[in-house]
Tab-separated table of C-alpha atoms in Angstrom:
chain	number	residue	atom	x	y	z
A	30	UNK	CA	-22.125	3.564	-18.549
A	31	UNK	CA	-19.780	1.354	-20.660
A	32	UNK	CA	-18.804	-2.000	-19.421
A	33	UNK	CA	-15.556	-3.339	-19.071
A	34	UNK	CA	-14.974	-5.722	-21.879
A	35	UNK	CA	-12.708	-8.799	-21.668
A	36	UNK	CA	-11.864	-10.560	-24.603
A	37	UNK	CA	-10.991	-13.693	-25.566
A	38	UNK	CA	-10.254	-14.114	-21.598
A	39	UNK	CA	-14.118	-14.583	-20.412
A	40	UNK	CA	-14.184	-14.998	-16.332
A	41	UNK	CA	-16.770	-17.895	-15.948
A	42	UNK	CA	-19.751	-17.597	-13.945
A	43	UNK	CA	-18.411	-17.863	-10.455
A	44	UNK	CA	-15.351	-15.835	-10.838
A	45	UNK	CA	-17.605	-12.771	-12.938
A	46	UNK	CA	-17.891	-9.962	-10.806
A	47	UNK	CA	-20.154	-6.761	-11.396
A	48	UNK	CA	-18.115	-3.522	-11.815
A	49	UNK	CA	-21.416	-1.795	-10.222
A	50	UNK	CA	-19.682	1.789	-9.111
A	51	UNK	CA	-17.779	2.221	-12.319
A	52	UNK	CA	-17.992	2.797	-15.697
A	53	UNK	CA	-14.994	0.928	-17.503
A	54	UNK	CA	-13.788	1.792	-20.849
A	55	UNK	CA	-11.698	-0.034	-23.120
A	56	UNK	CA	-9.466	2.370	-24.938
A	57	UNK	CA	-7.293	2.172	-27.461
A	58	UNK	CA	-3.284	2.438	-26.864
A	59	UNK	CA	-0.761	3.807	-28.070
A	60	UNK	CA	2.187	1.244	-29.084
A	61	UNK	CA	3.834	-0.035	-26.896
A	62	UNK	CA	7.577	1.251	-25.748
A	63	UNK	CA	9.830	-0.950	-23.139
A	64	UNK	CA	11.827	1.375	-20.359
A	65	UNK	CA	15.795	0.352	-19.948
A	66	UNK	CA	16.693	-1.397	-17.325
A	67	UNK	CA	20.007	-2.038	-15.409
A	68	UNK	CA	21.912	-5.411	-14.054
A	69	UNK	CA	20.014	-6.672	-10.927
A	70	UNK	CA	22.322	-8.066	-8.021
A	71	UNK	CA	24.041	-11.268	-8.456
A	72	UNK	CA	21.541	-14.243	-7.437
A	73	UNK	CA	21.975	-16.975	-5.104
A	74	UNK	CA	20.386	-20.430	-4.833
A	75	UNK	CA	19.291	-19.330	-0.775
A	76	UNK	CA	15.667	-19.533	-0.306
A	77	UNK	CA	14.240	-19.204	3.226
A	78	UNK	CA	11.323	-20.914	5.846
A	79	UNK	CA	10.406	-17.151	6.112
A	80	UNK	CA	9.002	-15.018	3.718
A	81	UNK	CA	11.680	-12.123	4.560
A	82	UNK	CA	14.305	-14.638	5.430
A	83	UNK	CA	15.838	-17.756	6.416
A	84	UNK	CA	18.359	-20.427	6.178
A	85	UNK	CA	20.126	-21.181	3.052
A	86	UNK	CA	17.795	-24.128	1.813
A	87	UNK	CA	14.867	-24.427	-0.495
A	88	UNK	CA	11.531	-25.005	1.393
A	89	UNK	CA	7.644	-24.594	1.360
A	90	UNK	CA	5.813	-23.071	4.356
A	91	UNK	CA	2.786	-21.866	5.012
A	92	UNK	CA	1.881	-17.795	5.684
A	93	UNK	CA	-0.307	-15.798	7.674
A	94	UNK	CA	-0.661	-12.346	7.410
A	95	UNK	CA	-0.089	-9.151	9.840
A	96	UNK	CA	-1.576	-5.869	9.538
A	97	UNK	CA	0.202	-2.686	11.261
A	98	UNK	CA	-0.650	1.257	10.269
A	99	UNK	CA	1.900	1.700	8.143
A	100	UNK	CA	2.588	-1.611	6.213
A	101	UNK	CA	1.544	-5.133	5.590
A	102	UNK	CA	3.801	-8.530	5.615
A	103	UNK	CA	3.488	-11.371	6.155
A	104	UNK	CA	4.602	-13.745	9.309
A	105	UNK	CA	5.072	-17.827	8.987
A	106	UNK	CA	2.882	-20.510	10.478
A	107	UNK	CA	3.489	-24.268	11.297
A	108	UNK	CA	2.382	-26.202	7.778
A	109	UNK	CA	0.530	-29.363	8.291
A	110	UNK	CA	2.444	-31.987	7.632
A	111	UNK	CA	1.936	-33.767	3.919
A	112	UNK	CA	-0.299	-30.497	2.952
A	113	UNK	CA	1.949	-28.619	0.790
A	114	UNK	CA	1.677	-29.460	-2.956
A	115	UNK	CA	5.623	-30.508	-4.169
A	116	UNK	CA	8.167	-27.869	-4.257
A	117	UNK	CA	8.993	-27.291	-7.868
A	118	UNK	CA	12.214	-26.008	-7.028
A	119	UNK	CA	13.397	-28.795	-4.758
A	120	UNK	CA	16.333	-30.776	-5.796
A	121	UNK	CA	18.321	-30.357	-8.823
A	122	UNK	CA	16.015	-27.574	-10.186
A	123	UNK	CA	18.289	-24.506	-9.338
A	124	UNK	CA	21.134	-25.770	-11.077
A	125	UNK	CA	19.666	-27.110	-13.942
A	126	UNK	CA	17.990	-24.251	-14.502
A	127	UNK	CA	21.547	-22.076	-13.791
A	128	UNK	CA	23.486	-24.446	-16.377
A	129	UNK	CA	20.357	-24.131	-18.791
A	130	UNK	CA	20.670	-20.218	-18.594
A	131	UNK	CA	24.295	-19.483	-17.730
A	132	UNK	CA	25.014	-16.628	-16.152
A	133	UNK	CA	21.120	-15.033	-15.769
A	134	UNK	CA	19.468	-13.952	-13.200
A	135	UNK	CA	16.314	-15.524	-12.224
A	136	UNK	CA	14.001	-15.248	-8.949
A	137	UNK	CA	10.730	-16.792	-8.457
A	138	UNK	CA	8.014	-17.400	-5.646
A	139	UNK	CA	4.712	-18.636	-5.702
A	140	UNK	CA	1.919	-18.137	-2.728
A	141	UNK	CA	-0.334	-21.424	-3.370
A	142	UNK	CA	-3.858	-19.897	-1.293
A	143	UNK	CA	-5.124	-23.420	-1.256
A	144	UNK	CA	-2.519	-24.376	1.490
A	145	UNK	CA	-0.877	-21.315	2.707
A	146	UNK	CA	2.006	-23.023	1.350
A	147	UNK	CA	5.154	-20.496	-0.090
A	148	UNK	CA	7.959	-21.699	-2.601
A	149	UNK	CA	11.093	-19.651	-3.298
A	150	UNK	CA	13.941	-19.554	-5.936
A	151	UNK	CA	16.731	-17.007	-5.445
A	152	UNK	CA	14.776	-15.205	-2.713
A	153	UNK	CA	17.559	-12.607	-1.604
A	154	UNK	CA	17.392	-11.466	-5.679
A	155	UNK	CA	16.197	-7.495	-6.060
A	156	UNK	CA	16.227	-7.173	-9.575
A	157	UNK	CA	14.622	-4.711	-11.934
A	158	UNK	CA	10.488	-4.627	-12.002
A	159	UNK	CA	9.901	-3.052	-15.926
A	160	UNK	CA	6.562	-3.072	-16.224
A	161	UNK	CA	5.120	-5.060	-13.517
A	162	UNK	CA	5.882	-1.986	-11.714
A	163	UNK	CA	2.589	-0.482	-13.084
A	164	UNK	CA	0.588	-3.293	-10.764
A	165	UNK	CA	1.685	-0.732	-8.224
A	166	UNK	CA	0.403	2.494	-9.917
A	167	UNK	CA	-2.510	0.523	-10.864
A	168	UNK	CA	-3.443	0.063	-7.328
A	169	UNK	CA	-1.876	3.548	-6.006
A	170	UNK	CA	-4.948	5.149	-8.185
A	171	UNK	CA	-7.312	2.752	-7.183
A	172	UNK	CA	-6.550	3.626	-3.500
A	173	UNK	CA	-6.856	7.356	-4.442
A	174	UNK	CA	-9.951	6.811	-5.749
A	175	UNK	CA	-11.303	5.021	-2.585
A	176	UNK	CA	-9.646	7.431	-0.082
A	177	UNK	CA	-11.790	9.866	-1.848
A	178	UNK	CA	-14.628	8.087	-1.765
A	179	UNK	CA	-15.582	8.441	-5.341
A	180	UNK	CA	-15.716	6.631	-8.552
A	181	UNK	CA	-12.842	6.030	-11.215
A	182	UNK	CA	-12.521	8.773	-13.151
A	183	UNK	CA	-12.828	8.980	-17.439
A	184	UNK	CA	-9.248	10.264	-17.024
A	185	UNK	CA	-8.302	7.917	-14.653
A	186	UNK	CA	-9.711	5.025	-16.506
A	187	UNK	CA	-8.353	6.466	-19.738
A	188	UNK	CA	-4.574	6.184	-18.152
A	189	UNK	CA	-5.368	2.415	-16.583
A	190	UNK	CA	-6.667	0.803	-19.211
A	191	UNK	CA	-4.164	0.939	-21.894
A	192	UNK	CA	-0.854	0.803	-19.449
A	193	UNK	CA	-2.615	-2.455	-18.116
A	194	UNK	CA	-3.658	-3.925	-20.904
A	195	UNK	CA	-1.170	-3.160	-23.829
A	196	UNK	CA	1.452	-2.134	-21.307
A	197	UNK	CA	2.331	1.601	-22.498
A	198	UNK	CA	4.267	3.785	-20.406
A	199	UNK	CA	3.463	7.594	-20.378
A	200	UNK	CA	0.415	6.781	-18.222
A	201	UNK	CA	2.938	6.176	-15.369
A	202	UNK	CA	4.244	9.502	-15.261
A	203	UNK	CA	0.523	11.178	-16.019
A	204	UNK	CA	-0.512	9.008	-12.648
A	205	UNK	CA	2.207	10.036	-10.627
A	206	UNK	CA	1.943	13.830	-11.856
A	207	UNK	CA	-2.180	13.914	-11.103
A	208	UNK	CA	-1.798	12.695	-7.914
A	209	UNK	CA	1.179	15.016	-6.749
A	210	UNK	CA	4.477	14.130	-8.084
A	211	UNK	CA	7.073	13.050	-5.678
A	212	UNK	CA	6.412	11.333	-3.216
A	213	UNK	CA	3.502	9.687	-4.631
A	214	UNK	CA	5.298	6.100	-5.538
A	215	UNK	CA	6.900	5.724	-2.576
A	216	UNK	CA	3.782	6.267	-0.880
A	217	UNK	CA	2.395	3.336	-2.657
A	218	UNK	CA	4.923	1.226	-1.466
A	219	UNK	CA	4.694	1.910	2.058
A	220	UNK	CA	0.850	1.603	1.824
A	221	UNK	CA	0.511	-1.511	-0.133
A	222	UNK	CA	4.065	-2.942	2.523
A	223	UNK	CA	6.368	-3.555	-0.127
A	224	UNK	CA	9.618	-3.629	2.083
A	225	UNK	CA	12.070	-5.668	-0.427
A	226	UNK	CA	11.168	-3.231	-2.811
A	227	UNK	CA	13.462	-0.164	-3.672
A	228	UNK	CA	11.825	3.282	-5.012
A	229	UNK	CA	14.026	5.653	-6.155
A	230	UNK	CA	11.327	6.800	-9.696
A	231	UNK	CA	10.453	9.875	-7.174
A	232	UNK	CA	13.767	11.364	-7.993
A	233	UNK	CA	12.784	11.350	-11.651
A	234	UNK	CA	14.856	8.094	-12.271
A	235	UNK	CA	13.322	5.538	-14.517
A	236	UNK	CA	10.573	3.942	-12.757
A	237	UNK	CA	11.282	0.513	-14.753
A	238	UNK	CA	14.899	0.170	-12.709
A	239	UNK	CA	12.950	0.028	-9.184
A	240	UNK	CA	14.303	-3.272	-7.677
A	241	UNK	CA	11.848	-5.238	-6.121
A	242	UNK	CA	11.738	-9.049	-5.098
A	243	UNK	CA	9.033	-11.726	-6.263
A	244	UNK	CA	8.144	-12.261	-3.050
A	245	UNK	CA	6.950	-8.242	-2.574
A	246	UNK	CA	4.894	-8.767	-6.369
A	247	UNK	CA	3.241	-11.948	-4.744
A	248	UNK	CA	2.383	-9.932	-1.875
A	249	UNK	CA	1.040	-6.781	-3.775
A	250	UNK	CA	-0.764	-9.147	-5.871
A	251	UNK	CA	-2.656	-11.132	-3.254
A	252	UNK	CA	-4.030	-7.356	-1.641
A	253	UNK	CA	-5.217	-5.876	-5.140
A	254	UNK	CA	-6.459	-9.144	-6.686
A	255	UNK	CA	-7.950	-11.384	-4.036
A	256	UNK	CA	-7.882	-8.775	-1.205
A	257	UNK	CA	-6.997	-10.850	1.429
A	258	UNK	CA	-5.782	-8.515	3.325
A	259	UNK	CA	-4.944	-5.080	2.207
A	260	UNK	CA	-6.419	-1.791	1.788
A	261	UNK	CA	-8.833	-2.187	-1.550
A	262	UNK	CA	-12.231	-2.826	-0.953
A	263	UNK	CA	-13.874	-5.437	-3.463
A	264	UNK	CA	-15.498	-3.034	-5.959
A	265	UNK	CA	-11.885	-1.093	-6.559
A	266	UNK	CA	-10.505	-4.452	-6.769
A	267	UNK	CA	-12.791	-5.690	-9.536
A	268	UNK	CA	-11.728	-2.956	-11.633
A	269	UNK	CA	-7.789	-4.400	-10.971
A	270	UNK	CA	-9.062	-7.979	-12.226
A	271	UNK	CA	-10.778	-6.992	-15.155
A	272	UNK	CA	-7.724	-5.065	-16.590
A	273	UNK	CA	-5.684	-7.768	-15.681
A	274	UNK	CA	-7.347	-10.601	-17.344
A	275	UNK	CA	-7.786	-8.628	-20.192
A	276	UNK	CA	-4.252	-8.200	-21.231
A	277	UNK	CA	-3.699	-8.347	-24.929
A	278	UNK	CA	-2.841	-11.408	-26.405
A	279	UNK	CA	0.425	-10.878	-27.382
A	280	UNK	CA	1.390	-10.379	-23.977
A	281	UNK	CA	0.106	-13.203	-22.168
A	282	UNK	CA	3.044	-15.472	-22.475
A	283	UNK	CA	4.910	-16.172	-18.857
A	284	UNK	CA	2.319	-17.142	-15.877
A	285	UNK	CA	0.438	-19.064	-18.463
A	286	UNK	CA	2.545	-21.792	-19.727
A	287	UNK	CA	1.200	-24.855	-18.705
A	288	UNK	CA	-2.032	-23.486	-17.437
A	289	UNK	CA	-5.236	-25.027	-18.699
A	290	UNK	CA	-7.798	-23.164	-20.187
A	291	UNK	CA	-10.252	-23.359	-18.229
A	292	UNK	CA	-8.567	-21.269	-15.666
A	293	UNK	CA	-8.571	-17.627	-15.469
A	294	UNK	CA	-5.236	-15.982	-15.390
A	295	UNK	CA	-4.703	-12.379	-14.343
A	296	UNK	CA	-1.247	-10.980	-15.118
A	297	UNK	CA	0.777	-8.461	-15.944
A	298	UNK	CA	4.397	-9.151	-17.684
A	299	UNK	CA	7.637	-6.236	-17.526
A	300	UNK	CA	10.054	-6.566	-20.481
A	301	UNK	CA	12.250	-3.979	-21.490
A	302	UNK	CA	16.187	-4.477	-22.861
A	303	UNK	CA	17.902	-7.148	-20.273
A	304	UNK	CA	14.952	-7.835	-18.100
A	305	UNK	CA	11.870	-10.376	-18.383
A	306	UNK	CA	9.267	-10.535	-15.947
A	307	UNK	CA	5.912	-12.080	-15.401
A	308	UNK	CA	3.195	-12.235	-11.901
A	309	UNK	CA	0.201	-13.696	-11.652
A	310	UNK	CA	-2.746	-14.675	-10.108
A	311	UNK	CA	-3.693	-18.250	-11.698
A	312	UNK	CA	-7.310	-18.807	-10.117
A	313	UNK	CA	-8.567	-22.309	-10.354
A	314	UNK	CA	-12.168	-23.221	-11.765
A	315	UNK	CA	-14.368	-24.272	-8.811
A	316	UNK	CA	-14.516	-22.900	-4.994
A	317	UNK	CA	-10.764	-22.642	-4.668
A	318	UNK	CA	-8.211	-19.542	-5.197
A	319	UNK	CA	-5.717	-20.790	-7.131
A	320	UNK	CA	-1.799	-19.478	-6.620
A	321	UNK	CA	-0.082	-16.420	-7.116
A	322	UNK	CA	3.444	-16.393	-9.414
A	323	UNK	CA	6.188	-13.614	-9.950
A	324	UNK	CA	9.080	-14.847	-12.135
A	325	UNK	CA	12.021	-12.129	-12.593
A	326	UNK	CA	14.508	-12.298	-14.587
A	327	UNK	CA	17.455	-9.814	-16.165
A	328	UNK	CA	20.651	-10.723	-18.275
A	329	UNK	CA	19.387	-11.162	-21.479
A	330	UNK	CA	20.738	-9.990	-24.859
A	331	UNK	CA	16.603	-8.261	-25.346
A	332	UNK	CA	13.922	-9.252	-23.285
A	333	UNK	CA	12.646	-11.962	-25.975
A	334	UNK	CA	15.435	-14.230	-25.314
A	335	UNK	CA	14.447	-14.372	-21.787
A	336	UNK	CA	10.514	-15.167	-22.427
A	337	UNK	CA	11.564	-19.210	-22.862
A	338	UNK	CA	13.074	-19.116	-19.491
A	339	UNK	CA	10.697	-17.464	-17.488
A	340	UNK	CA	8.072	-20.091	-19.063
A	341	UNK	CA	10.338	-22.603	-18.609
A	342	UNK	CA	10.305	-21.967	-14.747
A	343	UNK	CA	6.171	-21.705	-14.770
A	344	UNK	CA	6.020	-24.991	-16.545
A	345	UNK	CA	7.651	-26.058	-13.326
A	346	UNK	CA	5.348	-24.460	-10.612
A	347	UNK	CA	2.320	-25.328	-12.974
A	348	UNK	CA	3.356	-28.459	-12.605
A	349	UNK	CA	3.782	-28.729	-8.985
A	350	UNK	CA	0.617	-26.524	-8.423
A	351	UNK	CA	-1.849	-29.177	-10.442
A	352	UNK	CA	-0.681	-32.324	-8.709
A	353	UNK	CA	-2.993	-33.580	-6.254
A	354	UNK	CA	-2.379	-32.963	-2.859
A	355	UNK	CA	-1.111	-35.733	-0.280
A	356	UNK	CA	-3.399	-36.077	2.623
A	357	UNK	CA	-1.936	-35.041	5.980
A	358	UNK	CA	-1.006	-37.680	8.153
């Protein structure tokens, strides 16, 4: 048995988990090639008091969650008043951050578990996933796995680790072949309830071009991460947080500006060509669960241009996110 190692990203003591039904291997990669993406809809400045939709103003509520048989959403509930941390994209944000980055396209929503409290930015965007669309795969095979009632394969392990980790991309299509082609991501999608997210890889189309909303990556994110709800059962899901907090260095910019130290970040980042992406879970030290993140973006020249502006918008939820809640009247 070889453990999973995680370094230079330690999980402290009450966030370490035992991966006691696998054996995790850390394997080396192959280097890492980006996937072409195309232009994303045009975005808006609507955000809604729903998670799926809503008026044409930029709000913070707080979510429950619905299960049904063949997908998982979420549905709102009444916020007390005064418990919401600040929105960090209330007021003049949007268009300062629209005359900062002219004519990009930028969506963003954070899910703060401490509250229940949800903040959009551009909510009706569907723009291109690159990578992060591998947090999907990742948790396809970890559902195969389960369904089977067995143990994460060498092989399996072999494909996870390095397309987590350093990102590479022919473990996508090895994933989707082993576990019967077409149609084996839209499965995933349906499974895991990812409505605002388009699938159209199946057809042997890039997989990077899927369009997907932040709101959908939060949502993935909160069932294979913290399993609030979902379909993962813990010990699948502590394979999923090991691999994501041990991304390699160079690829932990995004959900991590502004984040202190001493709190453990799980992420994954897309970037290929126009499009910059980055999700999250940023979990607090202490009892608490931290927030989940997913900041799209496409219009870049290359996908380093657009790394200062997707940090530039975490800066602003980490801000918002650290400040010390009001009490509720």
């Amino acid at each position: 048995m070889v453990a999973f190692m995680n370094p230079g990203n330690e999980v402290p003591d009450k966030k370490r988990r035992r991966l006691s039904v696998f054996s995790v291997a850390v394997l080396a990669a192959a280097a890492i090639a980006g996937c072409t993406s195309n232009a994303a809809i045009a975005p808006t400045a609507t955000t809604g008091s729903t998670l799926r939709s809503g008026p044409s103003t930029t709000t913070s509520t707080t979510l429950g969650t619905t299960t049904s048989t063949s997908a998982l959403s979420f549905t709102t509930a009444t916020s007390p008043a005064g418990a919401c941390r600040p929105d960090p994209f209330a007021g003049p944000f949007p268009e300062v951050l629209s005359n900062r980055y002219p004519g990009k396209q930028i969506t963003a929503f954070v899910y703060d578990t401490r509250t229940r409290c949800a903040y959009r930015l551009n909510s009706s965007n569907r723009q291109p996933t690159a990578s992060v669309f591998k947090v999907m795969v990742m948790a396809g095979t970890l559902f195969e796995a389960q369904e089977e009632n067995r143990e994460l394969s060498e092989w399996d392990l072999g494909q996870l680790t390095p397309m987590i980790t350093q990102s590479t991309n022919p473990q996508v299509r090895s994933l989707w072949s082993s576990f019967g082609s077409s149609p084996w991501f839209r499965q995933q999608a349906d499974i895991f309830g990812l409505d605002e997210t388009e699938i159209t890889a199946d057809g042997g189309s890039a997989w990077g071009r899927t369009k997907t909303s932040a709101a959908d990556q939060v949502w993935l994110l909160r069932q294979v991460l913290l399993g609030e709800t979902g379909v993962l059962t813990p010990d699948y899901r502590e394979v999923a947080l090991s691999l994501m907090t041990s991304v390699v260095p160079e690829q932990t910019w995004g959900v991590t500006a502004g984040v202190p130290s001493s709190w453990v970040v799980a992420q994954k980042n897309g970037f290929a060509g126009a499009t910059t992406n980055s999700v999250g879970w940023i979990d607090e030290p202490g009892p608490g669960n931290g927030y989940f993140v997913a900041i799209l973006s496409t219009g870049w020249s290359n996908f380093a241009t657009g790394i200062p502006a997707v940090e530039y918008v975490n800066l602003a939820i980490a801000g918002a996110m650290f400040d010390t809640i009001a009490d509720a009247e």
